[in-house]
mmCIF file of C-alpha atoms and ligand atoms in Angstrom:
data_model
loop_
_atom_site.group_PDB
_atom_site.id
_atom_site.type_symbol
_atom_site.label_atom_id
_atom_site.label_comp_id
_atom_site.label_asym_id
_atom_site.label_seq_id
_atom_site.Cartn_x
_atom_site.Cartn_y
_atom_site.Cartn_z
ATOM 1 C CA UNK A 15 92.603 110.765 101.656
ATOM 2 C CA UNK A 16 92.885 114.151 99.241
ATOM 3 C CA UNK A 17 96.016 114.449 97.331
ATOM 4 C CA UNK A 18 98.638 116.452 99.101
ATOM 5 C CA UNK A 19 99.348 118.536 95.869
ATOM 6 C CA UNK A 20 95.386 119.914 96.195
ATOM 7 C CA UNK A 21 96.096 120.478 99.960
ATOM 8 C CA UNK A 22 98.786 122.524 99.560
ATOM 9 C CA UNK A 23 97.146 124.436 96.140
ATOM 10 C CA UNK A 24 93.736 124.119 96.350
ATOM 11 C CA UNK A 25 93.014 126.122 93.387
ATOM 12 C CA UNK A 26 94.942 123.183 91.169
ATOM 13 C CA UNK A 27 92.211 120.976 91.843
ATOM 14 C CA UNK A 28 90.079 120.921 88.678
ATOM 15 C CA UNK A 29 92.936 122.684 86.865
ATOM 16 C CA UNK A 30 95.657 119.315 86.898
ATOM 17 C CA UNK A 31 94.182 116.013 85.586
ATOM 18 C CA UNK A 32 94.170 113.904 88.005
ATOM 19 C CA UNK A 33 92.710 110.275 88.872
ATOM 20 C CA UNK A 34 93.712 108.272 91.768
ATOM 21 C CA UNK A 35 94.474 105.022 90.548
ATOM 22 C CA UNK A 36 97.341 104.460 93.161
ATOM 23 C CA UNK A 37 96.928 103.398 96.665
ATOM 24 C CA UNK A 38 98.712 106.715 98.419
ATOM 25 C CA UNK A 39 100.224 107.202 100.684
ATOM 26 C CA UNK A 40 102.842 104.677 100.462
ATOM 27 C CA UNK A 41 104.172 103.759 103.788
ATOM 28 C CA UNK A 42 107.667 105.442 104.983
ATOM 29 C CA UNK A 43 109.603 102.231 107.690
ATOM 30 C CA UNK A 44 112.246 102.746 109.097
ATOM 31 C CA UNK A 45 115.032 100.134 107.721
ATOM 32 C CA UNK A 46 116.768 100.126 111.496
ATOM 33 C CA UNK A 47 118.052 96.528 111.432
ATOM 34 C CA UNK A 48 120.155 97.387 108.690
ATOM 35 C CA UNK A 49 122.849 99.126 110.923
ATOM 36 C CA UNK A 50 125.234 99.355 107.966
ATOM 37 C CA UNK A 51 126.752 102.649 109.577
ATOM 38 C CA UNK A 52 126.221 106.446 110.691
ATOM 39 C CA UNK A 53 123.118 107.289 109.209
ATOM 40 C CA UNK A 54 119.653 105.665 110.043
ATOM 41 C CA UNK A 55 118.065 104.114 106.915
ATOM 42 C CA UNK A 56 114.342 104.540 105.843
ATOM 43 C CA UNK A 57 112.748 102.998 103.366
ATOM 44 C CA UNK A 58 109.758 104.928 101.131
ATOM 45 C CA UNK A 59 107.273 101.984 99.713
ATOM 46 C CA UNK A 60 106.504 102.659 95.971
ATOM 47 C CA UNK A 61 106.392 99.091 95.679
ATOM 48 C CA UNK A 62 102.823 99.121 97.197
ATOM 49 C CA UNK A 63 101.310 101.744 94.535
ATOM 50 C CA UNK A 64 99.020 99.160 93.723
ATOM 51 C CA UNK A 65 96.731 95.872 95.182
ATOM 52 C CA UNK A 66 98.037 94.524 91.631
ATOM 53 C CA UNK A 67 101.339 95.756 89.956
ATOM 54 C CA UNK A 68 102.777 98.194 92.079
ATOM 55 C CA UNK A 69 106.246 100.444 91.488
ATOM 56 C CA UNK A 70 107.051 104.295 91.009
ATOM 57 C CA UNK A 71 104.892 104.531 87.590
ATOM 58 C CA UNK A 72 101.302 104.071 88.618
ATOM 59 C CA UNK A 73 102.246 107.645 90.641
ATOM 60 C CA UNK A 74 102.992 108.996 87.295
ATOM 61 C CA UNK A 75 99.568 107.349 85.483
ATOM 62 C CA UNK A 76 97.592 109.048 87.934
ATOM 63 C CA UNK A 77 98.439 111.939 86.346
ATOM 64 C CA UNK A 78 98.998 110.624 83.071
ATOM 65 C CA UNK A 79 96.025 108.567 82.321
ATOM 66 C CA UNK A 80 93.919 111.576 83.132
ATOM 67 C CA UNK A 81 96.077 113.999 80.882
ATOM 68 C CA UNK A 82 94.937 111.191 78.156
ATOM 69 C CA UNK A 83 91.223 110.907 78.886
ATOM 70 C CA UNK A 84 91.134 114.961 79.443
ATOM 71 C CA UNK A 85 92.627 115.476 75.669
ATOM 72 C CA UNK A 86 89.684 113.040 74.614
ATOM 73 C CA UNK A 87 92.682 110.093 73.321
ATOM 74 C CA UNK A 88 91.812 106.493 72.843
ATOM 75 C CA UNK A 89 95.548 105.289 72.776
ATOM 76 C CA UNK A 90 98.839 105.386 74.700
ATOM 77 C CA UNK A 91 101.997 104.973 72.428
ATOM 78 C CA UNK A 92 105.225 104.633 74.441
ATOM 79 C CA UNK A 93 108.465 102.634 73.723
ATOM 80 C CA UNK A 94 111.219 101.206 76.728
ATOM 81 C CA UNK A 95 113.144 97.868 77.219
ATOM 82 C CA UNK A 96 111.611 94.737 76.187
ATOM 83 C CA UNK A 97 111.698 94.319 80.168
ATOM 84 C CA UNK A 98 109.994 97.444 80.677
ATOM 85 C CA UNK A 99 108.072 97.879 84.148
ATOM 86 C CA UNK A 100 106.674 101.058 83.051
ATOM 87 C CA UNK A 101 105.067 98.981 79.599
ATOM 88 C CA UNK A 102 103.877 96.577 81.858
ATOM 89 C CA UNK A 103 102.286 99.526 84.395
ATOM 90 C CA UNK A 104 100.666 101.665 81.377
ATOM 91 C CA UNK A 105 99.053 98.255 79.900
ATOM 92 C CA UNK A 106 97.900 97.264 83.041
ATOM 93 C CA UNK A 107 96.378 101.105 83.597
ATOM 94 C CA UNK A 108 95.319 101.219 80.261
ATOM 95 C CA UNK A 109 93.336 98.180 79.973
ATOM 96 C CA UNK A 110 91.639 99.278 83.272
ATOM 97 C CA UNK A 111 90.741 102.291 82.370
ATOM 98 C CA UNK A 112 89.614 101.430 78.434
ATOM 99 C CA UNK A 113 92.452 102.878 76.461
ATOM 100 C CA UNK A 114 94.052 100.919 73.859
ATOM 101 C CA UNK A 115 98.056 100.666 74.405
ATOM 102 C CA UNK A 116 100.933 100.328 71.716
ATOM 103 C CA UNK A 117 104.540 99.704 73.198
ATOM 104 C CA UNK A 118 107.479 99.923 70.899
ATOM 105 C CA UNK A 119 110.324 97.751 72.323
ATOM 106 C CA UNK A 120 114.061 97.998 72.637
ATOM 107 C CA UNK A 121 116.689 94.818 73.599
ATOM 108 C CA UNK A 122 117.822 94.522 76.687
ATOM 109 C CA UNK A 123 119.913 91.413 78.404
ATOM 110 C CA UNK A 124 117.302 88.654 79.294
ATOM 111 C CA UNK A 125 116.202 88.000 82.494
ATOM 112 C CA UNK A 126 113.664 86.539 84.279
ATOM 113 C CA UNK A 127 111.983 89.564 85.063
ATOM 114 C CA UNK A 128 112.344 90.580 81.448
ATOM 115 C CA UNK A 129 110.308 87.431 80.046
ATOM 116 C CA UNK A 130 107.801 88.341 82.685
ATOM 117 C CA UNK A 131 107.249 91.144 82.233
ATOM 118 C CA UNK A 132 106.712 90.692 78.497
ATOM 119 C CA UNK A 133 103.979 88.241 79.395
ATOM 120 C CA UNK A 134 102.754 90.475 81.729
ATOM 121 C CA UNK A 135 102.179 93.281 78.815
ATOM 122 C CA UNK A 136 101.071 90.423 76.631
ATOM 123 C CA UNK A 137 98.649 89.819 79.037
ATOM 124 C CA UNK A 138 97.128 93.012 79.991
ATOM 125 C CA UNK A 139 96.569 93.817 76.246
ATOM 126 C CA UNK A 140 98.835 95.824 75.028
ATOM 127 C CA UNK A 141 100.161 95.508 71.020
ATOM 128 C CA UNK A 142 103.946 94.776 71.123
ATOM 129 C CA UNK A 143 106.289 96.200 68.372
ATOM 130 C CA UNK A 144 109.822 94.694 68.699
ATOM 131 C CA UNK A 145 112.308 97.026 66.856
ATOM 132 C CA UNK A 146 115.635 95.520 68.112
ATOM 133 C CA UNK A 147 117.968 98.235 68.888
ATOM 134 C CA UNK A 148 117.635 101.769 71.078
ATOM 135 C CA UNK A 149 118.174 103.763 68.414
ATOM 136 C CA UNK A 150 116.025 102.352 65.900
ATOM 137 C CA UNK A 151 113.122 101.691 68.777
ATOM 138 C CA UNK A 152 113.347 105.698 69.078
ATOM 139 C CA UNK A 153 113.288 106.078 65.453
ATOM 140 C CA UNK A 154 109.982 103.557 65.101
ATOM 141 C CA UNK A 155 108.338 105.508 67.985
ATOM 142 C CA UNK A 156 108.447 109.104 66.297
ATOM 143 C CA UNK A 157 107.800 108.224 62.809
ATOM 144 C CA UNK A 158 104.868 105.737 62.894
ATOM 145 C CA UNK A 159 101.419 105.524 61.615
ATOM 146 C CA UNK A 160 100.115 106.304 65.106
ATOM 147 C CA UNK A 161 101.161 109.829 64.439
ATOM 148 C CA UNK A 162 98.841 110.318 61.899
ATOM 149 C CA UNK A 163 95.646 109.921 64.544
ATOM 150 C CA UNK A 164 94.853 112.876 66.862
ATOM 151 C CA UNK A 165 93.167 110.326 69.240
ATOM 152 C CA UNK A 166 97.003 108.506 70.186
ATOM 153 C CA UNK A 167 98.899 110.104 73.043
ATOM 154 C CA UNK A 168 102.623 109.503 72.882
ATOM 155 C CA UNK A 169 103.948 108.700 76.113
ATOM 156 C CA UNK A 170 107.768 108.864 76.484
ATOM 157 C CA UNK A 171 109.326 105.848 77.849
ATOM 158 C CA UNK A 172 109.384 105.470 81.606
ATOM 159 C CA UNK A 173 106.451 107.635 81.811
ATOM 160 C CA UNK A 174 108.288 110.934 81.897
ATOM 161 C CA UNK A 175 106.145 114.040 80.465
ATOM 162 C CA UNK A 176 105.211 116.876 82.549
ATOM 163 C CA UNK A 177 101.717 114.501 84.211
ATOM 164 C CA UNK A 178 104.276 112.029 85.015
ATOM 165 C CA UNK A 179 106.825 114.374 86.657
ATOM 166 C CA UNK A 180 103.836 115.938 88.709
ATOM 167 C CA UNK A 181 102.903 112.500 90.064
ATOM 168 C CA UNK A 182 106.606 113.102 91.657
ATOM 169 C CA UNK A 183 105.987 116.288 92.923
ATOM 170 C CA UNK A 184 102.624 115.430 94.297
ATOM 171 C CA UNK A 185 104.858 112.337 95.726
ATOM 172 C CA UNK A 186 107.169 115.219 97.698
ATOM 173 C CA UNK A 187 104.478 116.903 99.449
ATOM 174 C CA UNK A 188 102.768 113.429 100.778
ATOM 175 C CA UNK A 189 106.312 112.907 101.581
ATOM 176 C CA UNK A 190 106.180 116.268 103.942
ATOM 177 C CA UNK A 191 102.979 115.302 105.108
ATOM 178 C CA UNK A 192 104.313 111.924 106.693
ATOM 179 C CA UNK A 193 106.904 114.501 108.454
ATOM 180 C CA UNK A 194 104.656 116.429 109.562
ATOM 181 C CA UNK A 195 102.940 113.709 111.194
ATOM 182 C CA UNK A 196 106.246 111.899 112.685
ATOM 183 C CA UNK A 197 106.158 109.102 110.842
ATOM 184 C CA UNK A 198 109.615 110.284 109.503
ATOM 185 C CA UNK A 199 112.426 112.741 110.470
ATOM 186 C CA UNK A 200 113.324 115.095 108.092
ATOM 187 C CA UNK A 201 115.515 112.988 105.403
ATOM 188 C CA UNK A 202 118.825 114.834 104.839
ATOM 189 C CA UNK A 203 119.189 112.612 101.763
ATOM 190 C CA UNK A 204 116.926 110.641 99.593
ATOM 191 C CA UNK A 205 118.230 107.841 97.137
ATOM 192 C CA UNK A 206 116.499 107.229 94.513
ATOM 193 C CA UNK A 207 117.369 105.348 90.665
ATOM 194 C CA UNK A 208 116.996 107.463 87.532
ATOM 195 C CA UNK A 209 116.221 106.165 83.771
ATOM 196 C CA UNK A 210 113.688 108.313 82.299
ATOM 197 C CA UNK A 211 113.535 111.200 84.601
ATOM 198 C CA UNK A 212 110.527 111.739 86.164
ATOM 199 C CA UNK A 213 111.271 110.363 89.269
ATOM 200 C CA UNK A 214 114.089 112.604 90.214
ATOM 201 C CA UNK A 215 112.936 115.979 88.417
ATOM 202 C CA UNK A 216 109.313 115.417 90.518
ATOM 203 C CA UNK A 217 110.924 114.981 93.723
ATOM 204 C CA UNK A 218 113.722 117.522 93.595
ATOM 205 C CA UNK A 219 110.824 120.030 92.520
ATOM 206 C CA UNK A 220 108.102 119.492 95.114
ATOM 207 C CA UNK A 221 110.780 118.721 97.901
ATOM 208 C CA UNK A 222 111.302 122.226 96.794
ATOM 209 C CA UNK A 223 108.072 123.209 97.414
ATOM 210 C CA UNK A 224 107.291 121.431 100.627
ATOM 211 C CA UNK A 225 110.111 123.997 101.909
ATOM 212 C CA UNK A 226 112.546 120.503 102.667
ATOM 213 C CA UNK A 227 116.249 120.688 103.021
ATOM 214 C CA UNK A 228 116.343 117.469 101.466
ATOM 215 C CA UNK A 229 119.248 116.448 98.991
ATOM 216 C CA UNK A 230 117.376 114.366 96.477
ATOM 217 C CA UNK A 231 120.167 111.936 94.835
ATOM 218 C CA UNK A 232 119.332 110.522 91.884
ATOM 219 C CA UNK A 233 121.446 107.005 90.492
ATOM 220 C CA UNK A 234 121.821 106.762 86.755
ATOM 221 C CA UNK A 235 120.790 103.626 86.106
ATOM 222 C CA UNK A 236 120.190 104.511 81.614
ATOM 223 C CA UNK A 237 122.962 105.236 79.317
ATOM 224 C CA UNK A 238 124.214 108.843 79.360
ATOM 225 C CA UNK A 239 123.780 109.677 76.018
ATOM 226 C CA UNK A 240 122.017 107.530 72.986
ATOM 227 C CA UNK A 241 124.419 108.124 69.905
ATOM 228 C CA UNK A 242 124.781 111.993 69.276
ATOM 229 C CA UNK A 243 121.896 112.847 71.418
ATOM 230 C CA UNK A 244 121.871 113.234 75.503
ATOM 231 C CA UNK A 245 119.720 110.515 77.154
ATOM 232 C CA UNK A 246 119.815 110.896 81.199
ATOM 233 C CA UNK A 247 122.512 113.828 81.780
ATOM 234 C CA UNK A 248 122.170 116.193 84.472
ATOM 235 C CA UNK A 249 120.743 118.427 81.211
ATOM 236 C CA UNK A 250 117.955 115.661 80.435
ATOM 237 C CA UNK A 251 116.471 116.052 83.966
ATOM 238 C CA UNK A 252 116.617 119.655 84.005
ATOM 239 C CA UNK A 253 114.959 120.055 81.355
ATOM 240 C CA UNK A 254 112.119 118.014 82.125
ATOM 241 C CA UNK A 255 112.370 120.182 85.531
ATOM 242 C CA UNK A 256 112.091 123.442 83.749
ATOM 243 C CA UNK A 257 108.992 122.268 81.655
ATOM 244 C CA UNK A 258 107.613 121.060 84.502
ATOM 245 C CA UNK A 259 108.146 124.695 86.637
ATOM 246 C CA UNK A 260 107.133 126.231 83.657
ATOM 247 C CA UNK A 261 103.540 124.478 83.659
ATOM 248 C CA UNK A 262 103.385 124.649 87.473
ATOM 249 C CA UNK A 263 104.131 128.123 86.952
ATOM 250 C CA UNK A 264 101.048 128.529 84.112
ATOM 251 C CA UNK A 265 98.595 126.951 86.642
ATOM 252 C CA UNK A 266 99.534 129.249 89.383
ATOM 253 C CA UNK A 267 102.353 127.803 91.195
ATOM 254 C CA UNK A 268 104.318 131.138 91.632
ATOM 255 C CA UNK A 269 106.153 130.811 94.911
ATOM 256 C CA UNK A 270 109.107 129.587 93.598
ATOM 257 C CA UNK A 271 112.375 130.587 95.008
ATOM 258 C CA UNK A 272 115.274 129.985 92.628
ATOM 259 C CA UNK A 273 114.453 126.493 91.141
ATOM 260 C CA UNK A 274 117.428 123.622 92.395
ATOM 261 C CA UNK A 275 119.558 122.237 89.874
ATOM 262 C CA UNK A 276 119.195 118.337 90.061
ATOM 263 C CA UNK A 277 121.960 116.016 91.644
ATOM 264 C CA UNK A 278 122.627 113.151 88.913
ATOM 265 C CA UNK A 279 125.239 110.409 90.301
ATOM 266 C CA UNK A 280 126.735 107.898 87.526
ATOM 267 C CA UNK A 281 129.149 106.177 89.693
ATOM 268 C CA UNK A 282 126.680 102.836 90.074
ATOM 269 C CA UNK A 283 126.241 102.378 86.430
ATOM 270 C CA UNK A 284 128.178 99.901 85.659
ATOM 271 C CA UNK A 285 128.828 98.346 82.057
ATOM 272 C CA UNK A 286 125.518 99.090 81.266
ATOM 273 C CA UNK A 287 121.787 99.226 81.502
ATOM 274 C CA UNK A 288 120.391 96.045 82.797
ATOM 275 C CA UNK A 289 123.786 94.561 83.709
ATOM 276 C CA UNK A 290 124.523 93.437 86.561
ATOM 277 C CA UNK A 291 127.255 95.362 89.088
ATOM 278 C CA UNK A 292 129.068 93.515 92.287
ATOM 279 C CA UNK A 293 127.847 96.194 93.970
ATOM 280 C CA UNK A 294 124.321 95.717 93.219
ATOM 281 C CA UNK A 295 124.311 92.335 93.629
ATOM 282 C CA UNK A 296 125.705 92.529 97.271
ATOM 283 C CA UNK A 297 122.844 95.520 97.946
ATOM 284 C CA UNK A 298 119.955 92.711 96.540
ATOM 285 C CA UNK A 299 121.164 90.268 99.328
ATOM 286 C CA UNK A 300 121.311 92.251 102.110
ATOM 287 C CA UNK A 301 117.705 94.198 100.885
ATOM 288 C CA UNK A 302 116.475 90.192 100.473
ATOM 289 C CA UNK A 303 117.551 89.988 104.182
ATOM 290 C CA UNK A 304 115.222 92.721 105.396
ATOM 291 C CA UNK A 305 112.490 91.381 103.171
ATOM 292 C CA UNK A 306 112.866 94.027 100.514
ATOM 293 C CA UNK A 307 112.780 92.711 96.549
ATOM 294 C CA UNK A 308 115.029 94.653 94.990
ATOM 295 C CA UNK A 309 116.033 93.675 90.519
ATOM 296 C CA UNK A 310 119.616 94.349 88.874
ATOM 297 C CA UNK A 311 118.531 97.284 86.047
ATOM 298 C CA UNK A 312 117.498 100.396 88.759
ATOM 299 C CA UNK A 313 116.669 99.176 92.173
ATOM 300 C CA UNK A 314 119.862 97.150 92.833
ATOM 301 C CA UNK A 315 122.202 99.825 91.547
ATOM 302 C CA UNK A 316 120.136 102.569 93.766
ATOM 303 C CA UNK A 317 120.342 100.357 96.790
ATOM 304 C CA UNK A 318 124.476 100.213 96.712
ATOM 305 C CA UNK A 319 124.242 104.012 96.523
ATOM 306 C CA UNK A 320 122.134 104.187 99.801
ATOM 307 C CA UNK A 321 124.759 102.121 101.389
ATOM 308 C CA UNK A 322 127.615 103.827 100.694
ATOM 309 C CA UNK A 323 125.236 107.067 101.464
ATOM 310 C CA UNK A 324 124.527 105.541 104.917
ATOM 311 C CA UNK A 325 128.023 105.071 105.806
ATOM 312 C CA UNK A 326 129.252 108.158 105.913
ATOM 313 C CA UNK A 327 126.125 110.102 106.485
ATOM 314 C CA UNK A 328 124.879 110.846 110.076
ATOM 315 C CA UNK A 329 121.465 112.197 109.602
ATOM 316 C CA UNK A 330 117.985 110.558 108.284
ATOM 317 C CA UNK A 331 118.770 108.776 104.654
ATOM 318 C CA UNK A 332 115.708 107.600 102.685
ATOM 319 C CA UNK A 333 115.785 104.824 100.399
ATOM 320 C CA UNK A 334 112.447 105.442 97.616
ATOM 321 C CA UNK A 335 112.023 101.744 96.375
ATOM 322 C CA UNK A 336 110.283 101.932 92.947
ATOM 323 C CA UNK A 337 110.185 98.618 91.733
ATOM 324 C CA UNK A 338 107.057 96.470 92.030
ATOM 325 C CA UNK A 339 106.966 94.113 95.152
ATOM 326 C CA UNK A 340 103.309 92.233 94.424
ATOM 327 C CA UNK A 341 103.595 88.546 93.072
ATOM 328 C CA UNK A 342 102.758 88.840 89.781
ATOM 329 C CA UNK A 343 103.590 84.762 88.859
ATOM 330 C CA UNK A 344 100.159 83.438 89.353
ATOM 331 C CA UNK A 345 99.117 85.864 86.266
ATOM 332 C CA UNK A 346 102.448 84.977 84.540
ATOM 333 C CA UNK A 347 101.287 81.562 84.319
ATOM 334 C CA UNK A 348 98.308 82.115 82.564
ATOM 335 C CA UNK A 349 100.426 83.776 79.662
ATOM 336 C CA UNK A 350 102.678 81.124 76.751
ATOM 337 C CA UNK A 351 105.761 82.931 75.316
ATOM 338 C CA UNK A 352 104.033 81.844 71.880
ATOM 339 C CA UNK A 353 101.230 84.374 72.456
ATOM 340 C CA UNK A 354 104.189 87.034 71.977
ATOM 341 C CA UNK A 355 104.889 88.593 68.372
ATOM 342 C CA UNK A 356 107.318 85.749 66.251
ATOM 343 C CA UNK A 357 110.369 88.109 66.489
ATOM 344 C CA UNK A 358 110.278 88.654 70.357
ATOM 345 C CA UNK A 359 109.796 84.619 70.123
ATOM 346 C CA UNK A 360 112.894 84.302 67.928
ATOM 347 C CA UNK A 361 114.753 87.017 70.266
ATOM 348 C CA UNK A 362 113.960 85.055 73.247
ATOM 349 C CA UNK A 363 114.796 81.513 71.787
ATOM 350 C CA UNK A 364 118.419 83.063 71.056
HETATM 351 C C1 LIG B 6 111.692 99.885 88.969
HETATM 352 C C2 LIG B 6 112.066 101.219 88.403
HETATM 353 N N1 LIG B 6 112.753 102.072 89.163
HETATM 354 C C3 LIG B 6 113.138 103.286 88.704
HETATM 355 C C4 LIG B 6 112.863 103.683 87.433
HETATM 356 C C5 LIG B 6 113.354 105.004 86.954
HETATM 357 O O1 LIG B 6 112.397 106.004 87.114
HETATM 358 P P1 LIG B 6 112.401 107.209 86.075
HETATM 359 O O2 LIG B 6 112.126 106.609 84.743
HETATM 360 O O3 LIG B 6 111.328 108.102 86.564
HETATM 361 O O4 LIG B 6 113.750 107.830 86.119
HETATM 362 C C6 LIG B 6 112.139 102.824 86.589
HETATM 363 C C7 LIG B 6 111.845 103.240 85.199
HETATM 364 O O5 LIG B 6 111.567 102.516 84.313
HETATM 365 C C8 LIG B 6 111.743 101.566 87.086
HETATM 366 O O6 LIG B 6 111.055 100.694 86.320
#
């Protein structure tokens, strides 16, 4: 299959870095037996990105991985949760594709998909830095020695640079092209969870651009701000949105209409990220029911959104799932906690 992006602009092909390392499209099912009110719910399957470790980030490596090899870089550096999907996605990419990875890592509450997924890192490779806090994790990741190397590419956490973001876009348009075929109706809404950005600024720009009347509603699943600084605000997505336009804009892109503003919803958050809400716990059950994994940190929170979307909505509301749905224990198994650095050890043990 060609990428919907280079259907739609053929003269970006060769221009964008680009390497399909995802298994696209991801199906669109309707989620019928839900009947949870007006609305009929559809479900979008980034879980199935990949045979291996699937999710919404190996749409953004496509994108990014090739940005890396293109600039001639031997390294990603990136920093996120110690529970971090999209550290366990670039590792995996990265030892696949013969890069070198460096995560620095943040605390989050433990889980058990936090200790897996730190094996799962551990396992594909990648060199773990355990700074404890948010704030000091950010600190660590811009002054480092890895700065001092032209061959490192700094990857912001979750994946969200300009490649990433355009592995969202690109994810619009083979959206529209699964309309096009009537595998979906129009959506009126889509419901997806926000941390880093990417996700939300991609598909409110190429839903955009596929000429959709699509609301895309993004679910703050990150804290709002990170000290003095914003962290996901309605002003942290748009700015990833206008340096996003602005690059589309560089490579040719110049239909634009007047670019949409993004719609950022914090009403699922909770106490914070990675806890648990009510909420989200009764939107994992009934997801479990359908067969549908979702986790507490994003998916969980995004799913009680959907609901309450679907009960007062009439139209077509889709659900995008971006959390990984492949069984990942049978490599966990092969990985000891002691393999990880002594401090995540002495973290873990408290
Ligand atoms: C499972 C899952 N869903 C959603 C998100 C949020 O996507 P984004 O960082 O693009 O906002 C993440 C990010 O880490 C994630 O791991």
């Amino acid at each position: 299959m060609s990428l919907p992006l280079f259907d739609v602009y053929p003269s970006l092909e060769g221009q964008v870095s680009y390497q399909a390392l995802a298994t696209l499209p991801t199906p669109v099912e309707s989620l019928e037996q839900l009947a949870l009110g007006k609305g009929n719910a559809w479900i979008k399957r980034d879980d199935l990105t990949h045979h291996e470790y699937g999710g919404n980030k190996i749409r953004k490596l496509d994108f990014i991985i090739a940005d890396a090899k293109q600039q001639g870089k031997k390294r990603i550096v990136t920093f996120g949760a110690i529970g971090t999907n999209h550290g366990v996605a670039t590792s995996m990419m990265c030892q696949q594709q013969g890069l070198a990875c460096t995560v620095y890592l943040f605390d989050q509450p433990i889980s058990k998909t936090v200790q897996q997924n730190l094996q799962l890192m551990q396992h594909y490779g990648a060199e773990l830095i355990y700074c404890g806090s948010l704030f000091a994790t950010v600190l660590r990741y811009y002054l480092n020695r890895y700065r001092l190397d032209k061959q490192n590419y700094f990857l912001f956490a979750g994946g969200s640079n300009i490649a990433g973001t355009m592995g969202f876009v690109n994810a619009a348009l083979e959206l529209k092209q699964q309309i096009d075929r009537g595998e979906i109706p129009e959506p009126d809404v889509i419901v997806c969870p926000v941390g880093s950005s990417a996700t939300l600024a991609g598909l409110t720009i190429g839903c955009q651009l596929a000429g959709l009347n699509t609301t895309v509603k993004g679910i703050r699943v990150a804290p709002a701000r990170l000290g003095p600084f914003p962290a996901c605000t309605t002003g942290t997505v748009s700015t990833l949105m206008k340096q996003t336009q602005s690059y589309l804009e560089g490579v040719g892109v110049t239909e634009k209409a007047k670019w949409k503003k993004p719609v950022l919803i914090s009403d699922y958050y909770g106490e914070g990220y990675g806890v648990a809400t009510r909420p989200g716990e009764l939107a994992q059950l009934t997801m479990l029911k359908q067969g549908i994994k979702v986790e507490q940190t994003y998916t969980a929170k995004a799913v009680a959104a959907f609901f309450d979307e679907l009960a007062t909505n009439t139209g077509d509301v889709l659900y995008w799932h971006t959390y990984n749905s492949q069984d990942m224990a049978p490599i966990v198994e092969t990985v000891e906690h002691k393999e990880l650095p002594e401090e995540l050890q002495a973290f873990l043990a408290r």
